[in-house]
């Protein structure tokens, strides 16, 4: 399972067409594909795309979990057919997905007006034909504004039952301030993440804080 921009590379000014594609792991034959509403602009400078994109597609057993748009909630698909089984509205703004012991852990970031405006500015840039507008300096400045809007949006961890889609618990508030991307982990009956106030350990079943310890501050870019 992977996400691909299927637009021909011969037409750089044509908006991207993102799809999730499933292939047989044995022979490479395509099994199915589904169109995504949005992902992220291909114009972003190499290594500067949002790092959390790599954690937005998860396949476990006979199900696939993926948002159908950059700010969309997680959708649950049948792995064999690609058919939609359910949508999880509480996960709108999903950034990272982890599936562990029957619990779907989703790091959700509030979809603010500032985030939407910054994302739209990248989408509009794909339609610009003047290459000077899309030079490295312009893109770097745009990327800094994009990341600033992302950082300022509130983050929440939402835990859901993988079978029913029901919300088990949510973690929000001061303990989630400055949550570091890609720090969400799960092992045994514990969930871990790093925020401004240090390293947190949560109970997988309830979401309650088991312990917290201070860490050395790390600059967020």
C-alpha atoms as a PDB file:
ATOM      1  CA  UNK A   1       0.000   0.000   0.000  1.00  0.00           C
ATOM      2  CA  UNK A   2       1.437   3.380  -0.918  1.00  0.00           C
ATOM      3  CA  UNK A   3       0.463   6.924  -1.893  1.00  0.00           C
ATOM      4  CA  UNK A   4       1.495   8.174  -5.342  1.00  0.00           C
ATOM      5  CA  UNK A   5       1.042  11.232  -7.503  1.00  0.00           C
ATOM      6  CA  UNK A   6      -0.031   9.584 -10.754  1.00  0.00           C
ATOM      7  CA  UNK A   7       0.159  12.756 -12.851  1.00  0.00           C
ATOM      8  CA  UNK A   8       2.716  12.530 -15.660  1.00  0.00           C
ATOM      9  CA  UNK A   9       6.067  14.069 -14.743  1.00  0.00           C
ATOM     10  CA  UNK A  10       6.054  15.682 -18.190  1.00  0.00           C
ATOM     11  CA  UNK A  11       3.504  18.269 -16.985  1.00  0.00           C
ATOM     12  CA  UNK A  12       4.965  20.094 -13.984  1.00  0.00           C
ATOM     13  CA  UNK A  13       2.248  22.769 -14.053  1.00  0.00           C
ATOM     14  CA  UNK A  14      -0.582  20.264 -13.781  1.00  0.00           C
ATOM     15  CA  UNK A  15      -2.031  19.854 -10.261  1.00  0.00           C
ATOM     16  CA  UNK A  16      -1.095  16.593  -8.584  1.00  0.00           C
ATOM     17  CA  UNK A  17      -3.458  13.623  -8.620  1.00  0.00           C
ATOM     18  CA  UNK A  18      -2.839  11.652  -5.456  1.00  0.00           C
ATOM     19  CA  UNK A  19      -3.977   8.041  -5.064  1.00  0.00           C
ATOM     20  CA  UNK A  20      -3.564   5.255  -2.570  1.00  0.00           C
ATOM     21  CA  UNK A  21      -2.565   2.135  -4.482  1.00  0.00           C
ATOM     22  CA  UNK A  22      -2.580  -1.504  -3.394  1.00  0.00           C
ATOM     23  CA  UNK A  23      -0.412  -4.116  -5.111  1.00  0.00           C
ATOM     24  CA  UNK A  24       0.091  -7.831  -4.654  1.00  0.00           C
ATOM     25  CA  UNK A  25       3.344  -8.142  -2.685  1.00  0.00           C
ATOM     26  CA  UNK A  26       4.239 -11.368  -4.534  1.00  0.00           C
ATOM     27  CA  UNK A  27       3.900 -10.344  -8.182  1.00  0.00           C
ATOM     28  CA  UNK A  28       3.397  -6.566  -8.110  1.00  0.00           C
ATOM     29  CA  UNK A  29      -0.010  -6.637  -9.820  1.00  0.00           C
ATOM     30  CA  UNK A  30      -2.224  -3.699  -8.907  1.00  0.00           C
ATOM     31  CA  UNK A  31      -5.228  -4.796  -6.863  1.00  0.00           C
ATOM     32  CA  UNK A  32      -7.074  -1.497  -6.452  1.00  0.00           C
ATOM     33  CA  UNK A  33      -6.596   2.252  -6.122  1.00  0.00           C
ATOM     34  CA  UNK A  34      -8.544   5.095  -4.533  1.00  0.00           C
ATOM     35  CA  UNK A  35      -8.339   8.804  -5.287  1.00  0.00           C
ATOM     36  CA  UNK A  36      -7.228  11.076  -2.452  1.00  0.00           C
ATOM     37  CA  UNK A  37      -8.629  14.605  -2.208  1.00  0.00           C
ATOM     38  CA  UNK A  38      -5.217  16.047  -1.304  1.00  0.00           C
ATOM     39  CA  UNK A  39      -1.829  15.115   0.123  1.00  0.00           C
ATOM     40  CA  UNK A  40       0.951  17.697  -0.142  1.00  0.00           C
ATOM     41  CA  UNK A  41       2.417  19.733  -2.961  1.00  0.00           C
ATOM     42  CA  UNK A  42       5.121  18.116  -5.086  1.00  0.00           C
ATOM     43  CA  UNK A  43       6.751  21.558  -5.350  1.00  0.00           C
ATOM     44  CA  UNK A  44       8.058  21.369  -1.795  1.00  0.00           C
ATOM     45  CA  UNK A  45      11.864  21.309  -1.699  1.00  0.00           C
ATOM     46  CA  UNK A  46      13.352  17.850  -1.197  1.00  0.00           C
ATOM     47  CA  UNK A  47      13.350  16.787   2.498  1.00  0.00           C
ATOM     48  CA  UNK A  48      11.151  19.788   3.376  1.00  0.00           C
ATOM     49  CA  UNK A  49       7.754  18.102   3.070  1.00  0.00           C
ATOM     50  CA  UNK A  50       5.888  17.476   6.360  1.00  0.00           C
ATOM     51  CA  UNK A  51       7.703  14.590   8.031  1.00  0.00           C
ATOM     52  CA  UNK A  52       4.478  13.185   9.460  1.00  0.00           C
ATOM     53  CA  UNK A  53       3.282  12.156   5.976  1.00  0.00           C
ATOM     54  CA  UNK A  54       5.159   8.876   6.430  1.00  0.00           C
ATOM     55  CA  UNK A  55       2.934   8.004   9.399  1.00  0.00           C
ATOM     56  CA  UNK A  56      -0.472   8.583   7.819  1.00  0.00           C
ATOM     57  CA  UNK A  57      -0.908   5.210   6.117  1.00  0.00           C
ATOM     58  CA  UNK A  58      -1.153   2.062   8.244  1.00  0.00           C
ATOM     59  CA  UNK A  59      -2.139  -1.476   7.215  1.00  0.00           C
ATOM     60  CA  UNK A  60      -2.889  -4.109   9.863  1.00  0.00           C
ATOM     61  CA  UNK A  61      -4.453  -7.502   9.147  1.00  0.00           C
ATOM     62  CA  UNK A  62      -7.373  -6.949   6.744  1.00  0.00           C
ATOM     63  CA  UNK A  63      -7.732  -3.189   7.211  1.00  0.00           C
ATOM     64  CA  UNK A  64      -6.024  -0.052   5.937  1.00  0.00           C
ATOM     65  CA  UNK A  65      -6.149   3.257   7.807  1.00  0.00           C
ATOM     66  CA  UNK A  66      -5.579   6.479   5.866  1.00  0.00           C
ATOM     67  CA  UNK A  67      -7.012  10.032   5.661  1.00  0.00           C
ATOM     68  CA  UNK A  68      -8.355  10.923   2.204  1.00  0.00           C
ATOM     69  CA  UNK A  69      -7.085  14.490   2.439  1.00  0.00           C
ATOM     70  CA  UNK A  70      -4.372  16.474   4.205  1.00  0.00           C
ATOM     71  CA  UNK A  71      -6.820  17.701   6.873  1.00  0.00           C
ATOM     72  CA  UNK A  72      -9.274  14.806   6.569  1.00  0.00           C
ATOM     73  CA  UNK A  73     -10.276  12.266   9.223  1.00  0.00           C
ATOM     74  CA  UNK A  74      -8.999   8.698   9.086  1.00  0.00           C
ATOM     75  CA  UNK A  75     -10.925   6.325   6.831  1.00  0.00           C
ATOM     76  CA  UNK A  76     -10.934   2.562   7.355  1.00  0.00           C
ATOM     77  CA  UNK A  77     -10.666   0.471   4.165  1.00  0.00           C
ATOM     78  CA  UNK A  78     -10.934  -3.206   3.383  1.00  0.00           C
ATOM     79  CA  UNK A  79      -7.370  -4.251   2.514  1.00  0.00           C
ATOM     80  CA  UNK A  80      -8.446  -6.714  -0.180  1.00  0.00           C
ATOM     81  CA  UNK A  81     -10.869  -4.476  -2.087  1.00  0.00           C
ATOM     82  CA  UNK A  82     -10.217  -0.881  -1.013  1.00  0.00           C
ATOM     83  CA  UNK A  83     -13.883  -0.505  -0.079  1.00  0.00           C
ATOM     84  CA  UNK A  84     -14.609   2.046   2.645  1.00  0.00           C
ATOM     85  CA  UNK A  85     -15.740   0.417   5.876  1.00  0.00           C
ATOM     86  CA  UNK A  86     -16.067   3.486   8.081  1.00  0.00           C
ATOM     87  CA  UNK A  87     -14.858   7.027   8.657  1.00  0.00           C
ATOM     88  CA  UNK A  88     -13.666   8.272  12.035  1.00  0.00           C
ATOM     89  CA  UNK A  89     -14.866  11.913  12.315  1.00  0.00           C
ATOM     90  CA  UNK A  90     -13.120  12.476  15.653  1.00  0.00           C
ATOM     91  CA  UNK A  91      -9.783  12.173  13.850  1.00  0.00           C
ATOM     92  CA  UNK A  92     -10.178  15.153  11.494  1.00  0.00           C
ATOM     93  CA  UNK A  93      -6.738  16.709  11.112  1.00  0.00           C
ATOM     94  CA  UNK A  94      -5.025  13.337  11.562  1.00  0.00           C
ATOM     95  CA  UNK A  95      -1.232  13.586  11.402  1.00  0.00           C
ATOM     96  CA  UNK A  96       0.054  10.265  12.698  1.00  0.00           C
ATOM     97  CA  UNK A  97      -1.530   6.826  13.057  1.00  0.00           C
ATOM     98  CA  UNK A  98      -0.445   3.878  15.187  1.00  0.00           C
ATOM     99  CA  UNK A  99      -2.362   0.611  15.532  1.00  0.00           C
ATOM    100  CA  UNK A 100      -1.489  -1.358  18.678  1.00  0.00           C
ATOM    101  CA  UNK A 101      -3.323  -4.167  20.484  1.00  0.00           C
ATOM    102  CA  UNK A 102      -6.683  -3.347  18.970  1.00  0.00           C
ATOM    103  CA  UNK A 103      -6.345   0.371  19.676  1.00  0.00           C
ATOM    104  CA  UNK A 104      -5.947   2.984  16.947  1.00  0.00           C
ATOM    105  CA  UNK A 105      -3.865   5.886  18.244  1.00  0.00           C
ATOM    106  CA  UNK A 106      -4.195   9.028  16.146  1.00  0.00           C
ATOM    107  CA  UNK A 107      -2.299  12.262  16.701  1.00  0.00           C
ATOM    108  CA  UNK A 108      -4.762  14.940  15.612  1.00  0.00           C
ATOM    109  CA  UNK A 109      -3.936  18.601  15.031  1.00  0.00           C
ATOM    110  CA  UNK A 110      -6.709  21.207  15.046  1.00  0.00           C
ATOM    111  CA  UNK A 111      -7.648  22.338  11.537  1.00  0.00           C
ATOM    112  CA  UNK A 112      -7.356  26.092  12.010  1.00  0.00           C
ATOM    113  CA  UNK A 113      -8.032  28.808   9.445  1.00  0.00           C
ATOM    114  CA  UNK A 114      -4.298  29.549   9.391  1.00  0.00           C
ATOM    115  CA  UNK A 115      -3.455  25.920   8.551  1.00  0.00           C
ATOM    116  CA  UNK A 116      -6.030  25.810   5.772  1.00  0.00           C
ATOM    117  CA  UNK A 117      -4.787  29.121   4.311  1.00  0.00           C
ATOM    118  CA  UNK A 118      -1.155  27.959   4.304  1.00  0.00           C
ATOM    119  CA  UNK A 119      -2.066  24.642   2.701  1.00  0.00           C
ATOM    120  CA  UNK A 120      -4.127  26.405   0.023  1.00  0.00           C
ATOM    121  CA  UNK A 121      -1.188  28.668  -0.792  1.00  0.00           C
ATOM    122  CA  UNK A 122       0.843  25.590  -1.776  1.00  0.00           C
ATOM    123  CA  UNK A 123      -2.017  24.262  -3.873  1.00  0.00           C
ATOM    124  CA  UNK A 124      -2.322  27.576  -5.717  1.00  0.00           C
ATOM    125  CA  UNK A 125       1.411  27.602  -6.375  1.00  0.00           C
ATOM    126  CA  UNK A 126       1.056  24.474  -8.511  1.00  0.00           C
ATOM    127  CA  UNK A 127      -0.992  26.549 -10.985  1.00  0.00           C
ATOM    128  CA  UNK A 128       1.628  29.280 -11.386  1.00  0.00           C
ATOM    129  CA  UNK A 129       3.569  29.050 -14.650  1.00  0.00           C
ATOM    130  CA  UNK A 130       6.300  31.587 -13.779  1.00  0.00           C
ATOM    131  CA  UNK A 131       9.235  29.541 -12.365  1.00  0.00           C
ATOM    132  CA  UNK A 132      10.672  32.628 -10.628  1.00  0.00           C
ATOM    133  CA  UNK A 133       7.730  32.595  -8.230  1.00  0.00           C
ATOM    134  CA  UNK A 134       8.682  29.043  -7.275  1.00  0.00           C
ATOM    135  CA  UNK A 135      12.417  29.542  -6.683  1.00  0.00           C
ATOM    136  CA  UNK A 136      14.164  28.141  -3.600  1.00  0.00           C
ATOM    137  CA  UNK A 137      14.008  31.371  -1.566  1.00  0.00           C
ATOM    138  CA  UNK A 138      10.286  31.796  -2.180  1.00  0.00           C
ATOM    139  CA  UNK A 139       9.564  28.181  -1.291  1.00  0.00           C
ATOM    140  CA  UNK A 140      11.679  28.343   1.868  1.00  0.00           C
ATOM    141  CA  UNK A 141       9.783  31.393   3.089  1.00  0.00           C
ATOM    142  CA  UNK A 142       6.459  29.742   2.320  1.00  0.00           C
ATOM    143  CA  UNK A 143       7.522  26.574   4.098  1.00  0.00           C
ATOM    144  CA  UNK A 144       8.468  28.483   7.254  1.00  0.00           C
ATOM    145  CA  UNK A 145       5.020  30.088   7.389  1.00  0.00           C
ATOM    146  CA  UNK A 146       3.414  26.720   6.791  1.00  0.00           C
ATOM    147  CA  UNK A 147       5.320  25.099   9.657  1.00  0.00           C
ATOM    148  CA  UNK A 148       4.568  28.015  11.977  1.00  0.00           C
ATOM    149  CA  UNK A 149       0.812  27.604  11.400  1.00  0.00           C
ATOM    150  CA  UNK A 150       1.170  23.854  11.998  1.00  0.00           C
ATOM    151  CA  UNK A 151       3.031  24.313  15.298  1.00  0.00           C
ATOM    152  CA  UNK A 152       0.511  26.808  16.658  1.00  0.00           C
ATOM    153  CA  UNK A 153      -2.462  24.462  16.191  1.00  0.00           C
ATOM    154  CA  UNK A 154      -3.491  22.427  19.241  1.00  0.00           C
ATOM    155  CA  UNK A 155      -2.693  18.707  19.216  1.00  0.00           C
ATOM    156  CA  UNK A 156      -4.694  15.822  20.679  1.00  0.00           C
ATOM    157  CA  UNK A 157      -4.147  12.079  20.898  1.00  0.00           C
ATOM    158  CA  UNK A 158      -7.350  10.194  20.092  1.00  0.00           C
ATOM    159  CA  UNK A 159      -7.579   6.483  20.947  1.00  0.00           C
ATOM    160  CA  UNK A 160     -10.256   4.419  19.186  1.00  0.00           C
ATOM    161  CA  UNK A 161     -11.365   0.795  19.167  1.00  0.00           C
ATOM    162  CA  UNK A 162     -10.258  -0.715  15.840  1.00  0.00           C
ATOM    163  CA  UNK A 163     -13.362  -2.920  15.529  1.00  0.00           C
ATOM    164  CA  UNK A 164     -16.117  -0.429  16.328  1.00  0.00           C
ATOM    165  CA  UNK A 165     -14.391   2.904  15.709  1.00  0.00           C
ATOM    166  CA  UNK A 166     -15.635   4.144  19.092  1.00  0.00           C
ATOM    167  CA  UNK A 167     -13.485   6.658  20.952  1.00  0.00           C
ATOM    168  CA  UNK A 168     -11.854   5.142  24.038  1.00  0.00           C
ATOM    169  CA  UNK A 169     -10.144   8.278  25.335  1.00  0.00           C
ATOM    170  CA  UNK A 170      -8.548  11.550  24.288  1.00  0.00           C
ATOM    171  CA  UNK A 171      -5.461  13.337  25.557  1.00  0.00           C
ATOM    172  CA  UNK A 172      -5.426  17.132  25.191  1.00  0.00           C
ATOM    173  CA  UNK A 173      -4.549  20.245  27.167  1.00  0.00           C
ATOM    174  CA  UNK A 174      -1.259  21.437  28.640  1.00  0.00           C
ATOM    175  CA  UNK A 175       0.350  17.999  28.571  1.00  0.00           C
ATOM    176  CA  UNK A 176       0.073  18.046  24.772  1.00  0.00           C
ATOM    177  CA  UNK A 177       1.739  21.435  24.288  1.00  0.00           C
ATOM    178  CA  UNK A 178       4.629  21.243  21.850  1.00  0.00           C
ATOM    179  CA  UNK A 179       4.139  17.560  21.136  1.00  0.00           C
ATOM    180  CA  UNK A 180       7.056  16.518  18.971  1.00  0.00           C
ATOM    181  CA  UNK A 181       6.223  14.989  15.606  1.00  0.00           C
ATOM    182  CA  UNK A 182       7.164  11.336  15.164  1.00  0.00           C
ATOM    183  CA  UNK A 183       7.562  10.899  18.938  1.00  0.00           C
ATOM    184  CA  UNK A 184       4.278   8.996  19.437  1.00  0.00           C
ATOM    185  CA  UNK A 185       4.998   5.359  20.314  1.00  0.00           C
ATOM    186  CA  UNK A 186       3.200   2.367  21.838  1.00  0.00           C
ATOM    187  CA  UNK A 187       4.622  -0.707  23.537  1.00  0.00           C
ATOM    188  CA  UNK A 188       2.889  -3.254  25.744  1.00  0.00           C
ATOM    189  CA  UNK A 189       0.121  -1.473  27.653  1.00  0.00           C
ATOM    190  CA  UNK A 190       1.803   1.934  27.458  1.00  0.00           C
ATOM    191  CA  UNK A 191       1.788   4.930  25.087  1.00  0.00           C
ATOM    192  CA  UNK A 192       4.668   7.418  24.903  1.00  0.00           C
ATOM    193  CA  UNK A 193       5.247  10.860  23.413  1.00  0.00           C
ATOM    194  CA  UNK A 194       7.469  13.909  23.910  1.00  0.00           C
ATOM    195  CA  UNK A 195       6.102  17.404  24.520  1.00  0.00           C
ATOM    196  CA  UNK A 196       7.264  20.746  25.913  1.00  0.00           C
ATOM    197  CA  UNK A 197       6.929  19.436  29.455  1.00  0.00           C
ATOM    198  CA  UNK A 198       8.996  16.319  28.836  1.00  0.00           C
ATOM    199  CA  UNK A 199       8.510  12.644  28.100  1.00  0.00           C
ATOM    200  CA  UNK A 200       5.056  11.267  28.905  1.00  0.00           C
ATOM    201  CA  UNK A 201       3.903   7.704  29.520  1.00  0.00           C
ATOM    202  CA  UNK A 202       0.164   6.980  29.251  1.00  0.00           C
ATOM    203  CA  UNK A 203      -1.948   3.950  30.014  1.00  0.00           C
ATOM    204  CA  UNK A 204      -3.105   2.389  26.733  1.00  0.00           C
ATOM    205  CA  UNK A 205      -6.542   1.467  28.084  1.00  0.00           C
ATOM    206  CA  UNK A 206      -7.449   4.742  29.805  1.00  0.00           C
ATOM    207  CA  UNK A 207      -5.094   7.434  28.505  1.00  0.00           C
ATOM    208  CA  UNK A 208      -4.198   8.466  32.052  1.00  0.00           C
ATOM    209  CA  UNK A 209      -0.666   9.696  32.683  1.00  0.00           C
ATOM    210  CA  UNK A 210       1.400   6.948  34.328  1.00  0.00           C
ATOM    211  CA  UNK A 211       4.543   9.023  34.674  1.00  0.00           C
ATOM    212  CA  UNK A 212       6.310  12.070  33.266  1.00  0.00           C
ATOM    213  CA  UNK A 213       9.968  13.066  33.236  1.00  0.00           C
ATOM    214  CA  UNK A 214      11.679  16.237  32.123  1.00  0.00           C
ATOM    215  CA  UNK A 215      13.824  16.105  28.998  1.00  0.00           C
ATOM    216  CA  UNK A 216      16.393  18.416  27.485  1.00  0.00           C
ATOM    217  CA  UNK A 217      14.543  21.018  25.359  1.00  0.00           C
ATOM    218  CA  UNK A 218      14.913  20.407  21.645  1.00  0.00           C
ATOM    219  CA  UNK A 219      14.434  23.179  19.099  1.00  0.00           C
ATOM    220  CA  UNK A 220      11.449  22.581  16.819  1.00  0.00           C
ATOM    221  CA  UNK A 221      11.901  23.666  13.188  1.00  0.00           C
END
